[in-house]
mmCIF file of C-alpha atoms and ligand atoms in Angstrom:
data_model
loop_
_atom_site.group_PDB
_atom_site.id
_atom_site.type_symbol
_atom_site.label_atom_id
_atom_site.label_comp_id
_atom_site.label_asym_id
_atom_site.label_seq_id
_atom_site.Cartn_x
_atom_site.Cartn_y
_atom_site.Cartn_z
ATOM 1 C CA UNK A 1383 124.367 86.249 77.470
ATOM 2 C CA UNK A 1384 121.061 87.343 78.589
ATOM 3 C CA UNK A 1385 119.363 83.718 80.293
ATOM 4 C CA UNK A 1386 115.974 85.513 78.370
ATOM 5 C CA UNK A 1387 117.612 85.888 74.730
ATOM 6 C CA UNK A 1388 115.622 83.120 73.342
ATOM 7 C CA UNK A 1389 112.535 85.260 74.339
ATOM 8 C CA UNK A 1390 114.107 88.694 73.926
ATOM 9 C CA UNK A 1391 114.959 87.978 69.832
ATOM 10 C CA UNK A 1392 111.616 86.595 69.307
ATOM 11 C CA UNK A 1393 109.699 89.464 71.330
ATOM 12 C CA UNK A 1394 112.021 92.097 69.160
ATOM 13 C CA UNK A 1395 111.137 90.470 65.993
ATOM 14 C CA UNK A 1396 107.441 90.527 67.308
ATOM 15 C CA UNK A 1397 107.723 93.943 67.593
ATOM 16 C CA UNK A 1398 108.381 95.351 63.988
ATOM 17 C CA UNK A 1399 106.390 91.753 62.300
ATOM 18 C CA UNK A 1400 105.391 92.752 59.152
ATOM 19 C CA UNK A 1401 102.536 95.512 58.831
ATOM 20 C CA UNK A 1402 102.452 96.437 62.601
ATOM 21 C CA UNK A 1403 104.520 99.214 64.826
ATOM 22 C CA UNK A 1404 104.096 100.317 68.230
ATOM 23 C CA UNK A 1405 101.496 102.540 69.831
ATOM 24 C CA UNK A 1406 103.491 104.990 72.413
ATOM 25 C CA UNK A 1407 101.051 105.767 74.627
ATOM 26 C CA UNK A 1408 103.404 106.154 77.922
ATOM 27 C CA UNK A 1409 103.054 110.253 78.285
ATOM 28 C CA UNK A 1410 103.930 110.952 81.653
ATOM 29 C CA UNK A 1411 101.155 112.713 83.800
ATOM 30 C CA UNK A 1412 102.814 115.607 83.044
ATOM 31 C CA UNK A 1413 103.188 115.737 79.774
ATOM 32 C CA UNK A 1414 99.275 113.865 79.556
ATOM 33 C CA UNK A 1415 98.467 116.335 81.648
ATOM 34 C CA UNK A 1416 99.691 119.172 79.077
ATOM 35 C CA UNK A 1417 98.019 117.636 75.985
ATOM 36 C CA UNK A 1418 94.357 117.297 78.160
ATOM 37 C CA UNK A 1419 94.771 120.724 78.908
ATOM 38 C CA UNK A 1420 95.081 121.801 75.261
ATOM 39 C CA UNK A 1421 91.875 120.265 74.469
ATOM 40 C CA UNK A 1422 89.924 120.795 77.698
ATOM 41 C CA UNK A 1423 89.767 117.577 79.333
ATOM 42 C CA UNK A 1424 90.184 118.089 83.422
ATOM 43 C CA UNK A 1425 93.659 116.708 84.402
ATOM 44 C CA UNK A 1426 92.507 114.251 86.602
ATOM 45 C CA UNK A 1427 93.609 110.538 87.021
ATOM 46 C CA UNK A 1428 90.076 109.481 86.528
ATOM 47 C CA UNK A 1429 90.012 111.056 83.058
ATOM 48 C CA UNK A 1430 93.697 109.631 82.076
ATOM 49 C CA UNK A 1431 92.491 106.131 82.899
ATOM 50 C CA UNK A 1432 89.403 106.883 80.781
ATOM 51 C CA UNK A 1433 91.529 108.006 77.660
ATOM 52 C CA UNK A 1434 93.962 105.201 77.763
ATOM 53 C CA UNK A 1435 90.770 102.583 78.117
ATOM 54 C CA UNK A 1436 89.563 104.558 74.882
ATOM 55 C CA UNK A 1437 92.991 103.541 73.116
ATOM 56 C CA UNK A 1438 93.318 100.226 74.055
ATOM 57 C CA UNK A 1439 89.695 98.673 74.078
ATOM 58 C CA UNK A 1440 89.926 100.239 70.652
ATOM 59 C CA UNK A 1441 88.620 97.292 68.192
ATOM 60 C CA UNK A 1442 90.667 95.621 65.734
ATOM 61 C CA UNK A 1443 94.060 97.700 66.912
ATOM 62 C CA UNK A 1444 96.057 94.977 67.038
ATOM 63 C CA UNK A 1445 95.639 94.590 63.422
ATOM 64 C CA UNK A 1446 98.358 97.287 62.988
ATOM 65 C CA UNK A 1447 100.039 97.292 66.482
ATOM 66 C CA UNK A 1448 102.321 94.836 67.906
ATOM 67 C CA UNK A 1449 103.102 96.415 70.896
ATOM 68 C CA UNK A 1450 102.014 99.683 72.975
ATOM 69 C CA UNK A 1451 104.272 101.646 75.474
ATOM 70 C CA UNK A 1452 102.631 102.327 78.689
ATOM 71 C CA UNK A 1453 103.733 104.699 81.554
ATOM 72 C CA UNK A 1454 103.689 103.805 85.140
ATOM 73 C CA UNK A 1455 99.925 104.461 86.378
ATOM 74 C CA UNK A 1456 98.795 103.597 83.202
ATOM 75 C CA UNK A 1457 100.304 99.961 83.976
ATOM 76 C CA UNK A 1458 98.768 99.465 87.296
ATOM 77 C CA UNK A 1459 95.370 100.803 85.828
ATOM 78 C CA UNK A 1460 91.848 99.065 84.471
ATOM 79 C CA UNK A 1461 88.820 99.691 82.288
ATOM 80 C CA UNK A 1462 85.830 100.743 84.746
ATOM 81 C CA UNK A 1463 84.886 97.208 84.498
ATOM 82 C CA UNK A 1464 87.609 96.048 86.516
ATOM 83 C CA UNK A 1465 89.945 94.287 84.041
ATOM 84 C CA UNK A 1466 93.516 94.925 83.877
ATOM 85 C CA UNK A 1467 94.877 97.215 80.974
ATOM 86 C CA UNK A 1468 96.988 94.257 81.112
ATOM 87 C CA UNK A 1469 94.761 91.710 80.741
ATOM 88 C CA UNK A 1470 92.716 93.609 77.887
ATOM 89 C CA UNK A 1471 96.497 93.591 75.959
ATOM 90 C CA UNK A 1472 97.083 90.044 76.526
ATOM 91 C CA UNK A 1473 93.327 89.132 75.122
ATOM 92 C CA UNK A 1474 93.859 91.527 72.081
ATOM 93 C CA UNK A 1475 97.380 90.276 71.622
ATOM 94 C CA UNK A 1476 99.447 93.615 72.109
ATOM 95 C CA UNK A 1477 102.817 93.455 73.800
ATOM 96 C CA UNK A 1478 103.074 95.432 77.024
ATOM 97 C CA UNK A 1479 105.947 97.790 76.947
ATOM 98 C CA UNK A 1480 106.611 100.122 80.077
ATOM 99 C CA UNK A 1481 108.441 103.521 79.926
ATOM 100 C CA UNK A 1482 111.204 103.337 82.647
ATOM 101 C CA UNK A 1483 112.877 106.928 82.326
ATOM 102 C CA UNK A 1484 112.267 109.183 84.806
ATOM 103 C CA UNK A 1485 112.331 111.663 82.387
ATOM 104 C CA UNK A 1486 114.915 114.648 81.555
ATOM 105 C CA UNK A 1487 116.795 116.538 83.566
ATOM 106 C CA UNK A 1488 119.046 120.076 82.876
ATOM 107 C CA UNK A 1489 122.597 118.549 82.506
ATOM 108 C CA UNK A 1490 124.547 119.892 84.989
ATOM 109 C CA UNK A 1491 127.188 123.004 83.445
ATOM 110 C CA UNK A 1492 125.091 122.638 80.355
ATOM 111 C CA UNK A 1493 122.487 125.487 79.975
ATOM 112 C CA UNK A 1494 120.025 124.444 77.395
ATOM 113 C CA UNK A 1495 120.626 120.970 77.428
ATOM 114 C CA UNK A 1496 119.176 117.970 79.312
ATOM 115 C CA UNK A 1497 120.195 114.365 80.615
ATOM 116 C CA UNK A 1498 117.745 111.720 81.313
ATOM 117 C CA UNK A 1499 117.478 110.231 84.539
ATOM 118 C CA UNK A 1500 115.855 106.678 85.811
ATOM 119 C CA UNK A 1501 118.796 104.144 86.612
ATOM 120 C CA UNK A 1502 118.764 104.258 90.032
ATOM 121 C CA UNK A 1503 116.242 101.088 91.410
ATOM 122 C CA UNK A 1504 116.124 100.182 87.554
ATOM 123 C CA UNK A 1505 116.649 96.449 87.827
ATOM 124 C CA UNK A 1506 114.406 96.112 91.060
ATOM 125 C CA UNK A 1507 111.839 98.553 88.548
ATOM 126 C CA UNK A 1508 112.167 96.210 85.616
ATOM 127 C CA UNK A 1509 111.498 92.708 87.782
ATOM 128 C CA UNK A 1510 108.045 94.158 89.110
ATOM 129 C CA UNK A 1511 107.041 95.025 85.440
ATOM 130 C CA UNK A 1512 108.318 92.094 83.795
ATOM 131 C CA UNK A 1513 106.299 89.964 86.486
ATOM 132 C CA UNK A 1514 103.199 92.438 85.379
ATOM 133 C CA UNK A 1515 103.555 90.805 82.056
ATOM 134 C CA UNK A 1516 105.546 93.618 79.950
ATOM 135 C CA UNK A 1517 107.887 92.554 77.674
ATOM 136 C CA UNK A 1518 109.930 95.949 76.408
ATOM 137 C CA UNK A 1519 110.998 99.173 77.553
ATOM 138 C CA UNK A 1520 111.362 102.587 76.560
ATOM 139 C CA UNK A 1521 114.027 105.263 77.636
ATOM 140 C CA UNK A 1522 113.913 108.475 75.645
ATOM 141 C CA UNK A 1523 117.324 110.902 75.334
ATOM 142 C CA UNK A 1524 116.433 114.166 74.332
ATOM 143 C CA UNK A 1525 119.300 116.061 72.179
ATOM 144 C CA UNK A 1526 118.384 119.689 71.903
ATOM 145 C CA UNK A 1527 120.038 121.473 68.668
ATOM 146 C CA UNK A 1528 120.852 125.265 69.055
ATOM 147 C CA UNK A 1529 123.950 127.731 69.049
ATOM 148 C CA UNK A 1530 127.103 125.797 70.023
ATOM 149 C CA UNK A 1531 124.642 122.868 71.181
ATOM 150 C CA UNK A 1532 124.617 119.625 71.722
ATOM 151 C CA UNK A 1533 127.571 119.424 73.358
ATOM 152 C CA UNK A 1534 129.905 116.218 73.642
ATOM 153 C CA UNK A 1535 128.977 116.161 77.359
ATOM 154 C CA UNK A 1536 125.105 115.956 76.018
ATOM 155 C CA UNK A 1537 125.377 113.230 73.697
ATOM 156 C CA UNK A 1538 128.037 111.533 75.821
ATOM 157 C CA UNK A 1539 125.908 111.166 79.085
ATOM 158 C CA UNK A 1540 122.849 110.196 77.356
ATOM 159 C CA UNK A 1541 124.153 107.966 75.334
ATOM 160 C CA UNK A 1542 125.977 106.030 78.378
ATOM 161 C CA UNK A 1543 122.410 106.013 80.253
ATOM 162 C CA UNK A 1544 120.916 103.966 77.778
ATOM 163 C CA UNK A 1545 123.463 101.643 77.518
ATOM 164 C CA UNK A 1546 123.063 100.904 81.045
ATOM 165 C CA UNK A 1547 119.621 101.366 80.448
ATOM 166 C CA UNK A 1548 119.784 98.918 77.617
ATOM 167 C CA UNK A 1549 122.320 96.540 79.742
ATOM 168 C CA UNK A 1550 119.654 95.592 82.955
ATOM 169 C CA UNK A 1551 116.334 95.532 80.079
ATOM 170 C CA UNK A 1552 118.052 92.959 79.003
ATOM 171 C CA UNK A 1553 119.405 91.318 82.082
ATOM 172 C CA UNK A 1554 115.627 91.106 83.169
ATOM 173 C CA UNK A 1555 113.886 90.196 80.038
ATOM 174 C CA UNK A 1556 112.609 93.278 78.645
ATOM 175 C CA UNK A 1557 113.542 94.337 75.026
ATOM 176 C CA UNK A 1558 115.008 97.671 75.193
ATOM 177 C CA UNK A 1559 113.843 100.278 72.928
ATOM 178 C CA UNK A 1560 116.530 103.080 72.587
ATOM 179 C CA UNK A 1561 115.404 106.083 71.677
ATOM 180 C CA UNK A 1562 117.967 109.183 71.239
ATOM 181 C CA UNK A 1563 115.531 112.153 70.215
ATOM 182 C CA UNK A 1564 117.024 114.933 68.132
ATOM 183 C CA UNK A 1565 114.790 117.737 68.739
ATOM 184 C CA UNK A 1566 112.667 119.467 65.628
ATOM 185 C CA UNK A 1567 112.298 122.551 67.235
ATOM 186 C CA UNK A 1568 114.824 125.554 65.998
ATOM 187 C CA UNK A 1569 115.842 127.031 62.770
ATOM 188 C CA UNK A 1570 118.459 124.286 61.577
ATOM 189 C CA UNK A 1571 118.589 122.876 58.112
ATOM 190 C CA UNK A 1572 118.259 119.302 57.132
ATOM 191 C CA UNK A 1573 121.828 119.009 56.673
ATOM 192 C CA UNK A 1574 122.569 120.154 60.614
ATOM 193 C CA UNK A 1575 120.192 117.321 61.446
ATOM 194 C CA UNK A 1576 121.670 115.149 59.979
ATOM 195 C CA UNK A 1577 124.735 115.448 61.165
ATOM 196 C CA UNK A 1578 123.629 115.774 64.599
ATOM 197 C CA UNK A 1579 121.663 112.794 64.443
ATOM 198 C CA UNK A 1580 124.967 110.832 62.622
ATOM 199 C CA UNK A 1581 126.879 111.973 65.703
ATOM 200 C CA UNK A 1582 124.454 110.916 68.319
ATOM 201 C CA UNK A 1583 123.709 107.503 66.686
ATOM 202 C CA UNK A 1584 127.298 106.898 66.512
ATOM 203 C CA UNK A 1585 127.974 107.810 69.903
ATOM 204 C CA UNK A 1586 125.020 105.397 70.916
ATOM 205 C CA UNK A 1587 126.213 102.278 68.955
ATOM 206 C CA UNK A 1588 129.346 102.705 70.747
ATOM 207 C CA UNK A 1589 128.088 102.918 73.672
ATOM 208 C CA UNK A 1590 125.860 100.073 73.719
ATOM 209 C CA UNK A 1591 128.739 97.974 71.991
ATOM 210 C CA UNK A 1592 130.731 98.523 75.278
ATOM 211 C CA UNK A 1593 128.100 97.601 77.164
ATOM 212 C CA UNK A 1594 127.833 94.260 75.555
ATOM 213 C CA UNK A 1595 124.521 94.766 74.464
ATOM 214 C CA UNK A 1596 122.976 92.177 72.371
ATOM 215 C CA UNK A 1597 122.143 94.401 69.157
ATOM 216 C CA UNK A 1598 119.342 91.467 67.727
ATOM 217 C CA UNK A 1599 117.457 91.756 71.163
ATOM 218 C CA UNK A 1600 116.467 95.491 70.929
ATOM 219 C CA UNK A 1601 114.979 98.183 68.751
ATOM 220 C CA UNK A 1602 116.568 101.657 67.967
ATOM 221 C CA UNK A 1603 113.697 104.372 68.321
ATOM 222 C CA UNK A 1604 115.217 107.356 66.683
ATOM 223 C CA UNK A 1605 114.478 110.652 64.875
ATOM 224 C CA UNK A 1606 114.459 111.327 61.297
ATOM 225 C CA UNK A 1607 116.596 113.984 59.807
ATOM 226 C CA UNK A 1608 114.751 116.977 59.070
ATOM 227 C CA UNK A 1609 114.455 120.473 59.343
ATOM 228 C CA UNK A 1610 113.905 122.365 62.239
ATOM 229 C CA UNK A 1611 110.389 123.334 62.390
ATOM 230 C CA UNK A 1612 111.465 127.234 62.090
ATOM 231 C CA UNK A 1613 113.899 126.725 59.641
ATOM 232 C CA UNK A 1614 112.648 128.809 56.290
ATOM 233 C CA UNK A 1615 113.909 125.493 53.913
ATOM 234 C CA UNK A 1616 111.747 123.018 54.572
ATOM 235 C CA UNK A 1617 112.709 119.676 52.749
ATOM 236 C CA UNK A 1618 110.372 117.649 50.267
ATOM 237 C CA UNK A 1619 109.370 114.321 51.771
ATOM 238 C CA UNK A 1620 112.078 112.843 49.361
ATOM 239 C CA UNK A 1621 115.065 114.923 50.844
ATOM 240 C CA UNK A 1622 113.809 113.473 54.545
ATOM 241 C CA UNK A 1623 113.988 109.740 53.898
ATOM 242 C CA UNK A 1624 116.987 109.855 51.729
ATOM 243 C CA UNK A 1625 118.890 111.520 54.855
ATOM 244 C CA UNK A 1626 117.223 109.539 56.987
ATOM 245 C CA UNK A 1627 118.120 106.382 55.701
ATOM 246 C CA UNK A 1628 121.641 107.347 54.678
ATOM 247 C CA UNK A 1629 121.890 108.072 58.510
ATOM 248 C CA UNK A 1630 120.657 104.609 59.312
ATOM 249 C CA UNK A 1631 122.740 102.665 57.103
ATOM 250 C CA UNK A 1632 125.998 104.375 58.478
ATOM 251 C CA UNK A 1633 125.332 103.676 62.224
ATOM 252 C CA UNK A 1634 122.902 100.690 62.587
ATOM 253 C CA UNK A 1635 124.243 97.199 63.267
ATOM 254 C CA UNK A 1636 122.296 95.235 60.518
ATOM 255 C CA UNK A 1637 121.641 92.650 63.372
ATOM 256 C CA UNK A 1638 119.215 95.214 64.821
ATOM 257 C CA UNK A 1639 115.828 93.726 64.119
ATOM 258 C CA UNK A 1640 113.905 97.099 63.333
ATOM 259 C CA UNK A 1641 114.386 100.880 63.744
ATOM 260 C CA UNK A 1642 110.401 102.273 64.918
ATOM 261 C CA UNK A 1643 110.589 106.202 64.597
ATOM 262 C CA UNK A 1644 108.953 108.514 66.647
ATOM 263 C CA UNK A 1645 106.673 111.165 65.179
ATOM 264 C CA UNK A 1646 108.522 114.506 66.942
ATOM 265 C CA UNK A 1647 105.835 117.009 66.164
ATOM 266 C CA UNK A 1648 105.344 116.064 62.009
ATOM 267 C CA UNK A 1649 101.704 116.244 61.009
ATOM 268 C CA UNK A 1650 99.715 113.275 60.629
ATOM 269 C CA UNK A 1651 100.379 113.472 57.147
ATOM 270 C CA UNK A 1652 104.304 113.754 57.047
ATOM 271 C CA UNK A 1653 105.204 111.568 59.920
ATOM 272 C CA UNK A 1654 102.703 108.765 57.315
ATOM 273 C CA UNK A 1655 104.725 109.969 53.978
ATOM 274 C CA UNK A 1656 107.904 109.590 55.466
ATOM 275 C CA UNK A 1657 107.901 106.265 56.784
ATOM 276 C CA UNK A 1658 106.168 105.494 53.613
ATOM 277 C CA UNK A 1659 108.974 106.573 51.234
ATOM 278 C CA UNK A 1660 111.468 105.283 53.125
ATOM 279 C CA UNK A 1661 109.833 101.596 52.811
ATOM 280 C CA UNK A 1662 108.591 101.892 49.344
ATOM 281 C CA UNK A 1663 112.314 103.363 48.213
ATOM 282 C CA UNK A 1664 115.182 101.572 50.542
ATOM 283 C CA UNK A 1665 113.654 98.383 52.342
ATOM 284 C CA UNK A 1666 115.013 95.855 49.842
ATOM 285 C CA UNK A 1667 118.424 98.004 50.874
ATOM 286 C CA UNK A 1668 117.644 98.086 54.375
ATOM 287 C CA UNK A 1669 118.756 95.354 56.728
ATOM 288 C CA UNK A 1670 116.274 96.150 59.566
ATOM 289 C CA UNK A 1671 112.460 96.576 59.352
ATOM 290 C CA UNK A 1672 111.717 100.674 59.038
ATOM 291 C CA UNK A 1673 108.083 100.947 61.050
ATOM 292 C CA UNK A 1674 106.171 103.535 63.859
ATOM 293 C CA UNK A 1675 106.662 104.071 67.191
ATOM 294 C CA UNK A 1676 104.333 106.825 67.082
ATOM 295 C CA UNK A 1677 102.208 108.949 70.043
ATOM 296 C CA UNK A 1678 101.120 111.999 68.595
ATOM 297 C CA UNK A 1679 100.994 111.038 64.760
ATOM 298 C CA UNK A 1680 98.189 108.340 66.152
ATOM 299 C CA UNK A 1681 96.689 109.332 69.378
ATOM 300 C CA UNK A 1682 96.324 113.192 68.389
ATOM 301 C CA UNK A 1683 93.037 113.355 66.016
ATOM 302 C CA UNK A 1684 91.262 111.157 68.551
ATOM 303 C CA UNK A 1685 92.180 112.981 71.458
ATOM 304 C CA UNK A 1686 90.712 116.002 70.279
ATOM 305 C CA UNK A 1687 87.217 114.182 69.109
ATOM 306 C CA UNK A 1688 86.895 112.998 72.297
ATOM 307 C CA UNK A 1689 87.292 115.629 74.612
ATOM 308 C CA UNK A 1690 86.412 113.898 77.674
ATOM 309 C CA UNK A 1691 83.199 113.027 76.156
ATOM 310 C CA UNK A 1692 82.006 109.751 76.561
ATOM 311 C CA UNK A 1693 79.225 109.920 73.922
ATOM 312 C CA UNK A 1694 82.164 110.036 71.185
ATOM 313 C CA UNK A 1695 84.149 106.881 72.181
ATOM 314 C CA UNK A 1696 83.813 105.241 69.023
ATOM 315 C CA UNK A 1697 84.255 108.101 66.595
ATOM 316 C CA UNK A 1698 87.107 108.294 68.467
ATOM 317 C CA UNK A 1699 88.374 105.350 68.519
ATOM 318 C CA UNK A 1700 87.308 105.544 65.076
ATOM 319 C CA UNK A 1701 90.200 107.869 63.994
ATOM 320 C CA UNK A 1702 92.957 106.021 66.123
ATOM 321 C CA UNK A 1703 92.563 103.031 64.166
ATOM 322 C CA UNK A 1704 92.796 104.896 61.010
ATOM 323 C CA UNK A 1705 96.331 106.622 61.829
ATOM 324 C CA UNK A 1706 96.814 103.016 62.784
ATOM 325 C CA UNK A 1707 96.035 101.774 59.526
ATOM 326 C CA UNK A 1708 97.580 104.603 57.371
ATOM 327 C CA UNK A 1709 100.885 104.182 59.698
ATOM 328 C CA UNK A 1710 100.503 100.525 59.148
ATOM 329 C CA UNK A 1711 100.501 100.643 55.343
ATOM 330 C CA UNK A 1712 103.280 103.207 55.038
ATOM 331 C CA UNK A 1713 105.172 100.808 57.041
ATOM 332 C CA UNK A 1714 104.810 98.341 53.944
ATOM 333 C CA UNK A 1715 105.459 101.109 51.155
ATOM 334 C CA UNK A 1716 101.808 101.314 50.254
ATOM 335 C CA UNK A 1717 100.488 104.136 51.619
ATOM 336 C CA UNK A 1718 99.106 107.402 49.622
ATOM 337 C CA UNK A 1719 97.286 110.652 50.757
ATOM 338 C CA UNK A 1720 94.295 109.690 48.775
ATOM 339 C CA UNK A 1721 94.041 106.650 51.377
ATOM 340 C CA UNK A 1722 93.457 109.567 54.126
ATOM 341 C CA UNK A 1723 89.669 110.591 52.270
ATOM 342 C CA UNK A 1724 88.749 106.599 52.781
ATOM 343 C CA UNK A 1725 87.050 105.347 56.397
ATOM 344 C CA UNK A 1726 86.671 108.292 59.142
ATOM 345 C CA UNK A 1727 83.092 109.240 58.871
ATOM 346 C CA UNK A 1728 82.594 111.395 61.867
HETATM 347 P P1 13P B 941 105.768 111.291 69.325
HETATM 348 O O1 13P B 941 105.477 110.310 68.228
HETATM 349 O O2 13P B 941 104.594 112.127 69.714
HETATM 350 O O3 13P B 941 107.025 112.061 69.073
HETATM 351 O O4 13P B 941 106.062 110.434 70.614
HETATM 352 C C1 13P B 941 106.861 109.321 70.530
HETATM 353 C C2 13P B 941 107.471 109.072 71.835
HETATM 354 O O5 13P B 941 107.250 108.060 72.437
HETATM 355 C C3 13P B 941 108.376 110.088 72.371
HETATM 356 O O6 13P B 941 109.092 109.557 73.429
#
């Protein structure tokens, strides 16, 4: 056992409280990098430390967020007053969380399919950001569905990488989220996702049992089932959380303290009703709390107000804590479009 699992439970439980989810925010510069140039914001580190400072001096946040997922130079980074990203998470009460993947990688003999990387150094990694105050972790898996894919090989070697993964977070003190990503993109149906996602959650629970991970000292981060974005059948928002849920139920150790989805593409709108129908439908049947871990189905509307330009900080900031809000409530089961025409006056 863990010598941190006193502080591990309580830190996962922290996590998905009541009300709140988590804020990713942990884009590497890369993929940061991509999303500024869609909008027209230079790709500089000056203007990446500028947008996170936007997100996390953003007032109130923590009303809605527990935690939020930071990457690397994010971590190391201040406001252009001189105070610690850190420091500015520990005033507003946010948990630090640190992405520790080093992202994915083509699996070898595999064409079209990827393995994530990162355990090499990991527990030397994960004692320098535990001492910088962060709490969790994040690894991300990315299963890609197409003709004849995901393979065995696929699921197989990511799912044994964040077990290990999962195994040293632990050992030092971090809560590990574990997040298996089934991709949205393609033409699939529901019903393919679905049983994708069953096999690569199964595979993952496995995988983590033989690692002796502690299941109430972490939080699963996975996909919902759902059409492929191409496909011509889209599902209602009913069809999504039913099979999304179903999913859950068969894989997920009820010790697990809270499954925190990702957002994977959805509008604002559908990643919101999802989560929303899923609480207001199954929680009494759900052992585990059912809440965010969202990037783009927060960050994205506020992104593209602000540009780069300083002038619209707040209106900015603004519309983050709205998806916050809106996130927040679907989180409880009380969330409705109508609630999206309230606030946001920019
Ligand atoms: P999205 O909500 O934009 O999918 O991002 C969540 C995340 O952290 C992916 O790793």
């Amino acid at each position: 056992m863990s010598k941190y699992a006193e502080e591990l439970r309580n830190t996962a439980k922290a996590m998905v409280a009541e009300g709140k989810g988590i804020l990713a925010m942990d884009e590497s510069n890369r993929t940061c990098n991509k999303r500024f140039d869609k909008v027209g914001v230079p790709t500089t580190e000056e203007m990446r430390r500028s947008y996170r400072e936007l997100i996390l001096t953003t007032p109130n946040l923590s009303n809605y967020i527990s935690g939020a997922i930071l990457y690397d130079e994010t971590i190391r980074q201040a406001t252009k007053d001189g105070v610690p990203f850190t420091q500015v998470m520990k005033d507003n009460g946010i948990i630090i969380g640190i992405k520790v993947d080093t992202g994915a990688k083509d699996l070898a003999g595999h064409p079209g399919e990827k393995v994530t990387e990162g355990l090499d150094g990991l527990r030397d990694r994960i004692a320098e950001y535990y001492e910088m105050g962060a709490r969790f972790a994040k690894w991300r898996a990315v299963i890609t569905i197409g003709e004849n894919i995901p393979s065995n090989a696929c699921i197989e070697a990511n799912a044994h990488a964040l077990a290990r993964y999962a195994a040293l977070c632990q050992e030092g003190g971090l809560v590990p989220i574990v997040e298996p990503e089934v991709l949205i993109d393609g033409d699939h149906t529901i019903e393919r996702s679905y049983e994708v996602t069953n096999q690569t959650l199964h595979t993952v629970f496995d995988q983590l049992y033989r690692q002796d991970i502690a299941f109430d000292q972490m939080i699963l981060k996975p996909s919902m089932s759902i059409a492929g974005k191409q496909c011509p059948q889209q599902s209602s928002v009913e069809e999504v959380a039913d099979a999304t849920v179903e999913c859950l139920r068969n894989n997920v150790p009820a010790s697990v303290p809270g499954v925190a989805f990702l957002s994977g593409g959805q509008t604002n709108e559908q990643a919101a009703q999802h989560l929303n129908i899923m609480n207001a439908k199954y929680a009494q049947e759900c052992p585990w709390r059912i809440t965010f871990s969202y990037a783009r189905a927060i960050q994205q509307s506020a992104l593209e107000h602000w540009r780069g330009d300083n002038s619209k900080v707040e209106e900015a900031q603004k519309l983050l804590l709205h998806r916050a809000k809106m996130n927040s409530a679907a989180s409880q089961g009380k969330y409705s479009l109508d609630m999206e025409k309230e606030a946001v006056a920019v």
